[in-house]
PDB file of C-alpha atoms in Angstrom:
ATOM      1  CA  UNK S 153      20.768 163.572 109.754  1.00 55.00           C
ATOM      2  CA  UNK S 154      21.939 161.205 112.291  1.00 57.00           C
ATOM      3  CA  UNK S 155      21.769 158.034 113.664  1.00 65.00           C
ATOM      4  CA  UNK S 156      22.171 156.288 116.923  1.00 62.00           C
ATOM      5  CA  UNK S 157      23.954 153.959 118.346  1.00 69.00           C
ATOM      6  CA  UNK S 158      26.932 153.200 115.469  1.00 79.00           C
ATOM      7  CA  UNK S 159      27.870 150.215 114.286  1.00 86.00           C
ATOM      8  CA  UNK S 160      31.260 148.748 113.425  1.00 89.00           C
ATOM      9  CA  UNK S 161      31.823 147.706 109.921  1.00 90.00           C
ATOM     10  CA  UNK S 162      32.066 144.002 110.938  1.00 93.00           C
ATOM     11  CA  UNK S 163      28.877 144.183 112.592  1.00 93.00           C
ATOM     12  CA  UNK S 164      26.677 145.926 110.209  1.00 92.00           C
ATOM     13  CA  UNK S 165      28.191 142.715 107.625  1.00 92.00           C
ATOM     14  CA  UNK S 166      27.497 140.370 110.140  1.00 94.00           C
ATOM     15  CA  UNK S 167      23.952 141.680 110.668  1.00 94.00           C
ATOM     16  CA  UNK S 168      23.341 142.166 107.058  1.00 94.00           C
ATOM     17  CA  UNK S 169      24.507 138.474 106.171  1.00 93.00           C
ATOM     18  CA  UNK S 170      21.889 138.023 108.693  1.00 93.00           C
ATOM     19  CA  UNK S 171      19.189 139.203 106.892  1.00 92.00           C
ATOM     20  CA  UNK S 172      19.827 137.744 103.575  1.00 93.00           C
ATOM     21  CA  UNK S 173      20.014 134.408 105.113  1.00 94.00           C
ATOM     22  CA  UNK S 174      17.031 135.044 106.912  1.00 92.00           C
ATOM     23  CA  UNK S 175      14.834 136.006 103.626  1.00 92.00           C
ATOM     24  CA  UNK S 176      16.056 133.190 101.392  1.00 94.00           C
ATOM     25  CA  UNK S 177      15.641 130.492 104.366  1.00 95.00           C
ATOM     26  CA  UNK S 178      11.886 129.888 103.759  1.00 94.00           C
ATOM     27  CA  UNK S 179      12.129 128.940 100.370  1.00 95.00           C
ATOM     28  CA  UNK S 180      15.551 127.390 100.214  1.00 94.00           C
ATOM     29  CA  UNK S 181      13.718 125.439 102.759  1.00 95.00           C
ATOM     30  CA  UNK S 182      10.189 124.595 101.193  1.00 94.00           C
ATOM     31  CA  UNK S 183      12.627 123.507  98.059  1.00 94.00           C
ATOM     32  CA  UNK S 184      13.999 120.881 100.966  1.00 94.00           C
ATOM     33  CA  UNK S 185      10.577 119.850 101.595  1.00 92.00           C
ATOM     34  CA  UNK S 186       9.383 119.310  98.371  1.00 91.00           C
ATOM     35  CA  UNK S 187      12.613 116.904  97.551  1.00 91.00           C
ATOM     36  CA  UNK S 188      12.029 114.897 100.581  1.00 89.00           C
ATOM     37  CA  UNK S 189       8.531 114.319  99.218  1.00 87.00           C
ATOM     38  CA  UNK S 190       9.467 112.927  95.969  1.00 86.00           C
ATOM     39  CA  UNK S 191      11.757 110.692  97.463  1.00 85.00           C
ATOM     40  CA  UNK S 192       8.954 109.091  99.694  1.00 81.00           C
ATOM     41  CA  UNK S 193       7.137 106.529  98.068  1.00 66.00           C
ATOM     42  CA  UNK S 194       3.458 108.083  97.666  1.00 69.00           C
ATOM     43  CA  UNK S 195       0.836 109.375  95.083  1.00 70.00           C
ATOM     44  CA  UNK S 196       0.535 110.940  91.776  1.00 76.00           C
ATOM     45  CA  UNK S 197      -1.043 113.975  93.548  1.00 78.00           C
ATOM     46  CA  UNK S 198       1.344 114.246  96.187  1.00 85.00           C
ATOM     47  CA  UNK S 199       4.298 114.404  93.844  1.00 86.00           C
ATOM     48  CA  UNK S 200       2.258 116.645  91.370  1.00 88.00           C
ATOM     49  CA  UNK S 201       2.265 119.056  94.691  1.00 89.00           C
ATOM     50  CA  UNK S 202       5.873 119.148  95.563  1.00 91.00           C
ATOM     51  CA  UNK S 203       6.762 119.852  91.640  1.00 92.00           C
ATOM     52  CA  UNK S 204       4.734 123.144  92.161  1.00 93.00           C
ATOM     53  CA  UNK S 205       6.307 123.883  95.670  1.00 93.00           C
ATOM     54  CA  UNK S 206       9.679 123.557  94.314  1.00 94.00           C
ATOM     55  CA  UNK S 207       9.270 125.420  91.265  1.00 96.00           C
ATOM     56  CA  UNK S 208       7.186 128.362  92.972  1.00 96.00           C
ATOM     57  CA  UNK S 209      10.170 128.038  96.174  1.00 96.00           C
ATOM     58  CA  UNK S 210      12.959 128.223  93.457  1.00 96.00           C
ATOM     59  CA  UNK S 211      11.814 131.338  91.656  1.00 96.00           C
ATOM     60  CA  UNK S 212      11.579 132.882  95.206  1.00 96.00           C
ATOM     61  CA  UNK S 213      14.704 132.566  96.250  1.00 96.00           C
ATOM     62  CA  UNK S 214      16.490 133.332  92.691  1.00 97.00           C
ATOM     63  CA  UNK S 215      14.107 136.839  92.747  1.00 97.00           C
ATOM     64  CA  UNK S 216      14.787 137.480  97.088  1.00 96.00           C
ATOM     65  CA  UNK S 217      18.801 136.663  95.945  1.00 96.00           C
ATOM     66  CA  UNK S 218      19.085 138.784  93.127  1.00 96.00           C
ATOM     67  CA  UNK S 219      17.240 141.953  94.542  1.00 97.00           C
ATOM     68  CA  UNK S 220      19.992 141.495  97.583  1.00 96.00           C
ATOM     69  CA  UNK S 221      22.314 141.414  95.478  1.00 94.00           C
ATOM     70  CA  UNK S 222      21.496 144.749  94.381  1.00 95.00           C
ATOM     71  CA  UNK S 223      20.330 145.625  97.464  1.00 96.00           C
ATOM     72  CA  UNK S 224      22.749 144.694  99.733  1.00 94.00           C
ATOM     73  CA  UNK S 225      26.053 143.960  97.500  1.00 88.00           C
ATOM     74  CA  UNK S 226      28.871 145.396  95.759  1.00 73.00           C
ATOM     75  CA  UNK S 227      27.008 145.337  92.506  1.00 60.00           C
ATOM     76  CA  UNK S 228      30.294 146.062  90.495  1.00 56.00           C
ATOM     77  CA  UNK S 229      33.533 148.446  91.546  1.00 53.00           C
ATOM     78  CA  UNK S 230      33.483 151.076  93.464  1.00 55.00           C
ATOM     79  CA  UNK S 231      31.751 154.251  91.672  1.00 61.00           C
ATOM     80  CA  UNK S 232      30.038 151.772  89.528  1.00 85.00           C
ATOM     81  CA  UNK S 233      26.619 152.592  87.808  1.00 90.00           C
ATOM     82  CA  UNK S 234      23.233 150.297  88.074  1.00 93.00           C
ATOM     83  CA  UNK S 235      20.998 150.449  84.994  1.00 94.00           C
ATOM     84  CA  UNK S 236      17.699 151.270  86.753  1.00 96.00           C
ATOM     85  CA  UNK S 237      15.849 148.893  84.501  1.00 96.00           C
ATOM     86  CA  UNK S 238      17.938 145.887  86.174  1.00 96.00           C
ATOM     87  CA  UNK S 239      17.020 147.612  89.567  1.00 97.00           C
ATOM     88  CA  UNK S 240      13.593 147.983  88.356  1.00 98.00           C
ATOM     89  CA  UNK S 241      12.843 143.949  87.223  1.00 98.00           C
ATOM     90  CA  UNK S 242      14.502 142.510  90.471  1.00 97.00           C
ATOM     91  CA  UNK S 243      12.129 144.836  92.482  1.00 98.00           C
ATOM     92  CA  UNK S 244       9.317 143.112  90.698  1.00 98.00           C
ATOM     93  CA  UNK S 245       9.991 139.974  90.625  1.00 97.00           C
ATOM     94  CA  UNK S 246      11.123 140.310  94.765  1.00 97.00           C
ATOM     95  CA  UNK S 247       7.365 142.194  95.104  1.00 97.00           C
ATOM     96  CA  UNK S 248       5.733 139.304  93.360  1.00 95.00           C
ATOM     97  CA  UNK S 249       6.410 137.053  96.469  1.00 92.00           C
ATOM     98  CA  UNK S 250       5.093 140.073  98.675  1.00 94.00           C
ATOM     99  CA  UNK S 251       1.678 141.128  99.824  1.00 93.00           C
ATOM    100  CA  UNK S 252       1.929 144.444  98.377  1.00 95.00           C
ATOM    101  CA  UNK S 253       1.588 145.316  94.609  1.00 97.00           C
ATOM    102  CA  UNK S 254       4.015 147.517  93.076  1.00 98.00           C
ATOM    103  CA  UNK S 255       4.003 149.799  90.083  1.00 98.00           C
ATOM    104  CA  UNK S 256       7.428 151.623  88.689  1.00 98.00           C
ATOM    105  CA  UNK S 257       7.373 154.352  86.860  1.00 97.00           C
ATOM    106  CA  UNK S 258       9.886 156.928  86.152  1.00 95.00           C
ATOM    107  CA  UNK S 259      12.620 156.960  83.050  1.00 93.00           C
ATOM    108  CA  UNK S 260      15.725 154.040  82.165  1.00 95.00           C
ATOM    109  CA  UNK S 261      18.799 155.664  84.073  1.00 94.00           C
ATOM    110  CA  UNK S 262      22.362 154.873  84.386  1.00 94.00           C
ATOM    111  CA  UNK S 263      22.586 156.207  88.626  1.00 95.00           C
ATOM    112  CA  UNK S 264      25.333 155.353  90.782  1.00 94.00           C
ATOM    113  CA  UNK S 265      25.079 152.024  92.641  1.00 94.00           C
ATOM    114  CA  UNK S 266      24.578 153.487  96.277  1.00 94.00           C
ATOM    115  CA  UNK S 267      21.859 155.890  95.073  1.00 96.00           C
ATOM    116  CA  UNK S 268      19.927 152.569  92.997  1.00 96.00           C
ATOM    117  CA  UNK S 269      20.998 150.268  96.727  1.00 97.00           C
ATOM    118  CA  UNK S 270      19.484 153.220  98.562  1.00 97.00           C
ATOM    119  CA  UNK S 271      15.652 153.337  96.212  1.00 98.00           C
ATOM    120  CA  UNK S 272      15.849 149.086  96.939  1.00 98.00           C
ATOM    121  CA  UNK S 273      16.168 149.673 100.429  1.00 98.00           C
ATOM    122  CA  UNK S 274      13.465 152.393 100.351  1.00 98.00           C
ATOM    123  CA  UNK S 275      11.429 150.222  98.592  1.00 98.00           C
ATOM    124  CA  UNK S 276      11.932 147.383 101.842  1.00 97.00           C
ATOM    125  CA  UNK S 277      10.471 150.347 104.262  1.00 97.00           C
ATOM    126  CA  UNK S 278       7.923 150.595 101.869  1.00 97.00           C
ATOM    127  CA  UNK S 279       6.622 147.158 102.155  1.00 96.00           C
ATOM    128  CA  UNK S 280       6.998 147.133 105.657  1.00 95.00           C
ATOM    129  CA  UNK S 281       4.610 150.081 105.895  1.00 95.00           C
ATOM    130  CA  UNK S 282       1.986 147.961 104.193  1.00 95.00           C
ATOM    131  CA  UNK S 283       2.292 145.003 105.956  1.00 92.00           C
ATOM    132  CA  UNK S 284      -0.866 143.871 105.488  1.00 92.00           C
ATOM    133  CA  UNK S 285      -0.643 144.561 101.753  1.00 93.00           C
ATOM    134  CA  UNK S 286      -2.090 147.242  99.840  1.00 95.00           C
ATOM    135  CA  UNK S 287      -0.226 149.284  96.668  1.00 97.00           C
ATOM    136  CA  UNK S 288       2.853 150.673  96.429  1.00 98.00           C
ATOM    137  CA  UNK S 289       3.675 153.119  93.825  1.00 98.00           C
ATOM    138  CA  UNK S 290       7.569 153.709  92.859  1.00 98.00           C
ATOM    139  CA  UNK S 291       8.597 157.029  91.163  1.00 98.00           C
ATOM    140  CA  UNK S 292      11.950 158.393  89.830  1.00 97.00           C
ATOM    141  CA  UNK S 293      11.857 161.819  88.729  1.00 96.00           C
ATOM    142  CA  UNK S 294      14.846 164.147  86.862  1.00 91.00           C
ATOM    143  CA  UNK S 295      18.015 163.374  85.788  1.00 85.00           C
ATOM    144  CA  UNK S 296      21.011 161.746  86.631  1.00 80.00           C
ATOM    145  CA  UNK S 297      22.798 163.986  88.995  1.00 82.00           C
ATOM    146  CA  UNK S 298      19.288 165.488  90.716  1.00 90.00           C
ATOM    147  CA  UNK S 299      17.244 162.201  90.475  1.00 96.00           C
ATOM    148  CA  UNK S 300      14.195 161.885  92.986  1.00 97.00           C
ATOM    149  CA  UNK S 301      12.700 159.009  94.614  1.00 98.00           C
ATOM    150  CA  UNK S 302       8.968 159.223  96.184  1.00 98.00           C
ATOM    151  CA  UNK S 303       7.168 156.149  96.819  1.00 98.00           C
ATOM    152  CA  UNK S 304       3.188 156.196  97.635  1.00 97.00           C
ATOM    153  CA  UNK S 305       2.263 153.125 100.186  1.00 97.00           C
ATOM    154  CA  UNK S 306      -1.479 152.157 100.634  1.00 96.00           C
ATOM    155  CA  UNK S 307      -3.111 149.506 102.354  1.00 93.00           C
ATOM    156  CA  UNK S 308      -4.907 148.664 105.619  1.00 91.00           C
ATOM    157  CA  UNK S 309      -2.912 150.647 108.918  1.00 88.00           C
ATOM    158  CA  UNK S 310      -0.208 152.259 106.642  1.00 93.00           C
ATOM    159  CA  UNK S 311       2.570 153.553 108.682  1.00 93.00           C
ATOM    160  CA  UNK S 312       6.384 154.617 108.989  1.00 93.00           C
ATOM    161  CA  UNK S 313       7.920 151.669 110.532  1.00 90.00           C
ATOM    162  CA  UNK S 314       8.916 152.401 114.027  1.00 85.00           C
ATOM    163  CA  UNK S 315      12.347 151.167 113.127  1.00 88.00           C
ATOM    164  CA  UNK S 316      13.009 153.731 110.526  1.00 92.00           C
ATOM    165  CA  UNK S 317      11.887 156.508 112.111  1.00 90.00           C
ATOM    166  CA  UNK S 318      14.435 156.176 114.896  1.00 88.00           C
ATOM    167  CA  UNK S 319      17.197 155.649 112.854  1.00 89.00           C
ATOM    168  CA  UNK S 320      16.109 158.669 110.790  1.00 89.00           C
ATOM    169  CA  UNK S 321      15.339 161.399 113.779  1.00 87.00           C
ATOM    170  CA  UNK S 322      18.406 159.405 115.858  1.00 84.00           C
ATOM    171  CA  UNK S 323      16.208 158.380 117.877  1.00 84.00           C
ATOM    172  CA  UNK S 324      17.116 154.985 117.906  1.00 84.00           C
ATOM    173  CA  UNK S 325      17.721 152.967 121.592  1.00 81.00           C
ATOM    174  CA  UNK S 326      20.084 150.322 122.459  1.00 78.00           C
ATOM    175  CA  UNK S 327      21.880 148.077 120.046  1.00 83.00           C
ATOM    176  CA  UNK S 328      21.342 147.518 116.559  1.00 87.00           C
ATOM    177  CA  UNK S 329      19.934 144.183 115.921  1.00 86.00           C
ATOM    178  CA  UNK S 330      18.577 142.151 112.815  1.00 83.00           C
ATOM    179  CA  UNK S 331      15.301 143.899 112.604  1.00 84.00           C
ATOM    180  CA  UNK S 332      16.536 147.522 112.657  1.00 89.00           C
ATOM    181  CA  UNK S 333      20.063 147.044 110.772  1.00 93.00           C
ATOM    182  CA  UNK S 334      17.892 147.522 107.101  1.00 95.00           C
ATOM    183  CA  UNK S 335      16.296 151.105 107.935  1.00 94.00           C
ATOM    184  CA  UNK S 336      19.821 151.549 109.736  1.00 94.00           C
ATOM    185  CA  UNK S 337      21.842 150.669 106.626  1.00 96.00           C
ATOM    186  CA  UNK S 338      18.866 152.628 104.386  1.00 96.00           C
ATOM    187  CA  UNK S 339      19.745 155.870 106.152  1.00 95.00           C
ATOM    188  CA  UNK S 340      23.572 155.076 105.965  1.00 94.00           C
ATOM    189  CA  UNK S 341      22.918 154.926 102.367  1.00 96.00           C
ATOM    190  CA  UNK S 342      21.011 158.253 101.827  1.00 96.00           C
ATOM    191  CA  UNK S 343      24.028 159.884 103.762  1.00 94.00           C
ATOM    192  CA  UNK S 344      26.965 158.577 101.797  1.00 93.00           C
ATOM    193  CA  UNK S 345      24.784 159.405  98.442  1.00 94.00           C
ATOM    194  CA  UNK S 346      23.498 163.170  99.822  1.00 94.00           C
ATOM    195  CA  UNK S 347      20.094 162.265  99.318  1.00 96.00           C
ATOM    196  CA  UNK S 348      17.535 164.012 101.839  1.00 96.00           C
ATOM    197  CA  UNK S 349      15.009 161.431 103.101  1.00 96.00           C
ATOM    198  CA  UNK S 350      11.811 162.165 104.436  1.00 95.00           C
ATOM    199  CA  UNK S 351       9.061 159.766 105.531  1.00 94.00           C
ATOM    200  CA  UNK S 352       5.120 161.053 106.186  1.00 91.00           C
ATOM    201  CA  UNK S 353       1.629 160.013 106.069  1.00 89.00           C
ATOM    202  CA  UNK S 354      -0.647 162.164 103.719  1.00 80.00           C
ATOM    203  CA  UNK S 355      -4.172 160.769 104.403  1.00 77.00           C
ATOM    204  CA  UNK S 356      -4.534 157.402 104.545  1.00 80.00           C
ATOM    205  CA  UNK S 357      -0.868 156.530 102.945  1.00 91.00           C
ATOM    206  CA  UNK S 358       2.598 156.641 103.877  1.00 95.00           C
ATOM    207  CA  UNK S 359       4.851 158.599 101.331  1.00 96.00           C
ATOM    208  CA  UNK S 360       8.536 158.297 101.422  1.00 97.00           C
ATOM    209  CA  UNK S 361      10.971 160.217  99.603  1.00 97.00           C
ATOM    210  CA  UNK S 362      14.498 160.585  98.829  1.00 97.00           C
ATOM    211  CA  UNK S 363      16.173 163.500  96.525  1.00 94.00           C
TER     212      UNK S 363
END
């Protein structure tokens, strides 16, 4: 498996750091909006409106900061293990702010942190391949040490995002930017873990899997 063009390590942080801050901006900054309201003079309704915004804008970005923390960070030392149940609850709470439903299933595991980073990440091509919403259904099957990841998208126009297909067949064309650097770190992951990933539609669904 390879993939085209490389990045340096400082880039692929930069571009990362990047994407966090672009996922959390929209609610950090709805939270903005809703102050600004309750500071103007105005009605009962008004006020009642930008209590709801800020509460429903908070809970977003505490679930979108949490699942990149997993996601994305160091999530502990180096050879550290992620309880997938803590894996499992940020995913849901992140999904709940996403068009796409998801349902987990699969047994509590201690797995190594890259391997848990690498299912989040799959789990971010999976809602991209339902972008219009649908279902996504999340499986982990076997043990610890030969653990398997399939995940069953359905919606409207499923497909594999262009992106990750590149950067899985190296097929990927000029620079990595802030749109391609999460399949791009996804398939960075599956190498450094020595998890196979594979990416098809079966009928009307996209099924991606990692073991």
């Amino acid at each position: 498996m390879t993939i085209t063009p490389t990045l340096s390590e400082l880039d692929l942080a930069a571009l990362l750091c990047s994407k966090v801050c672009h996922d959390i901006i929209s609610p950090v900054g709805a939270i903005t909006n809703g102050l600004e309201v309750l500071d103007e003079e105005g009605n009962e309704d008004m006020k009642d409106f930008a209590m709801d915004l800020i509460r429903k804008s908070a809970v977003s970005a505490s679930a979108k900061l949490t699942f990149a923390r997993l996601a994305f960070g160091a999530s502990g030392s180096a050879g550290a293990s992620i309880d997938t149940g803590d894996a499992q609850k940020a995913a849901e709470d992140y999904m709940a702010g996403e068009k796409a439903e998801l349902e987990w299933s699969g047994p509590r595991l201690l797995l190594p942190k890259n391997k848990v980073k690498l299912l989040l990440n799959l789990l971010l091509v999976a809602a991209g391949a339902v972008p219009r919403g649908g279902s996504i259904k999340l499986s982990l099957e076997g043990a610890e040490e030969d653990i398997k990841f399939t995940i069953d998208c359905t919606g409207p126009n499923a497909r594999v995002p262009a992106g990750f297909l590149d950067c899985l067949n190296g097929t990927l064309e000029g620079e990595v930017d802030a749109h391609a650097v999460q399949p791009y770190y996804t398939v960075l992951l599956s190498k450094s873990t020595g998890m196979e990933l594979s990416a098809r539609v079966d009928s009307e669904a996209v099924v991606l899997t990692a073991g």
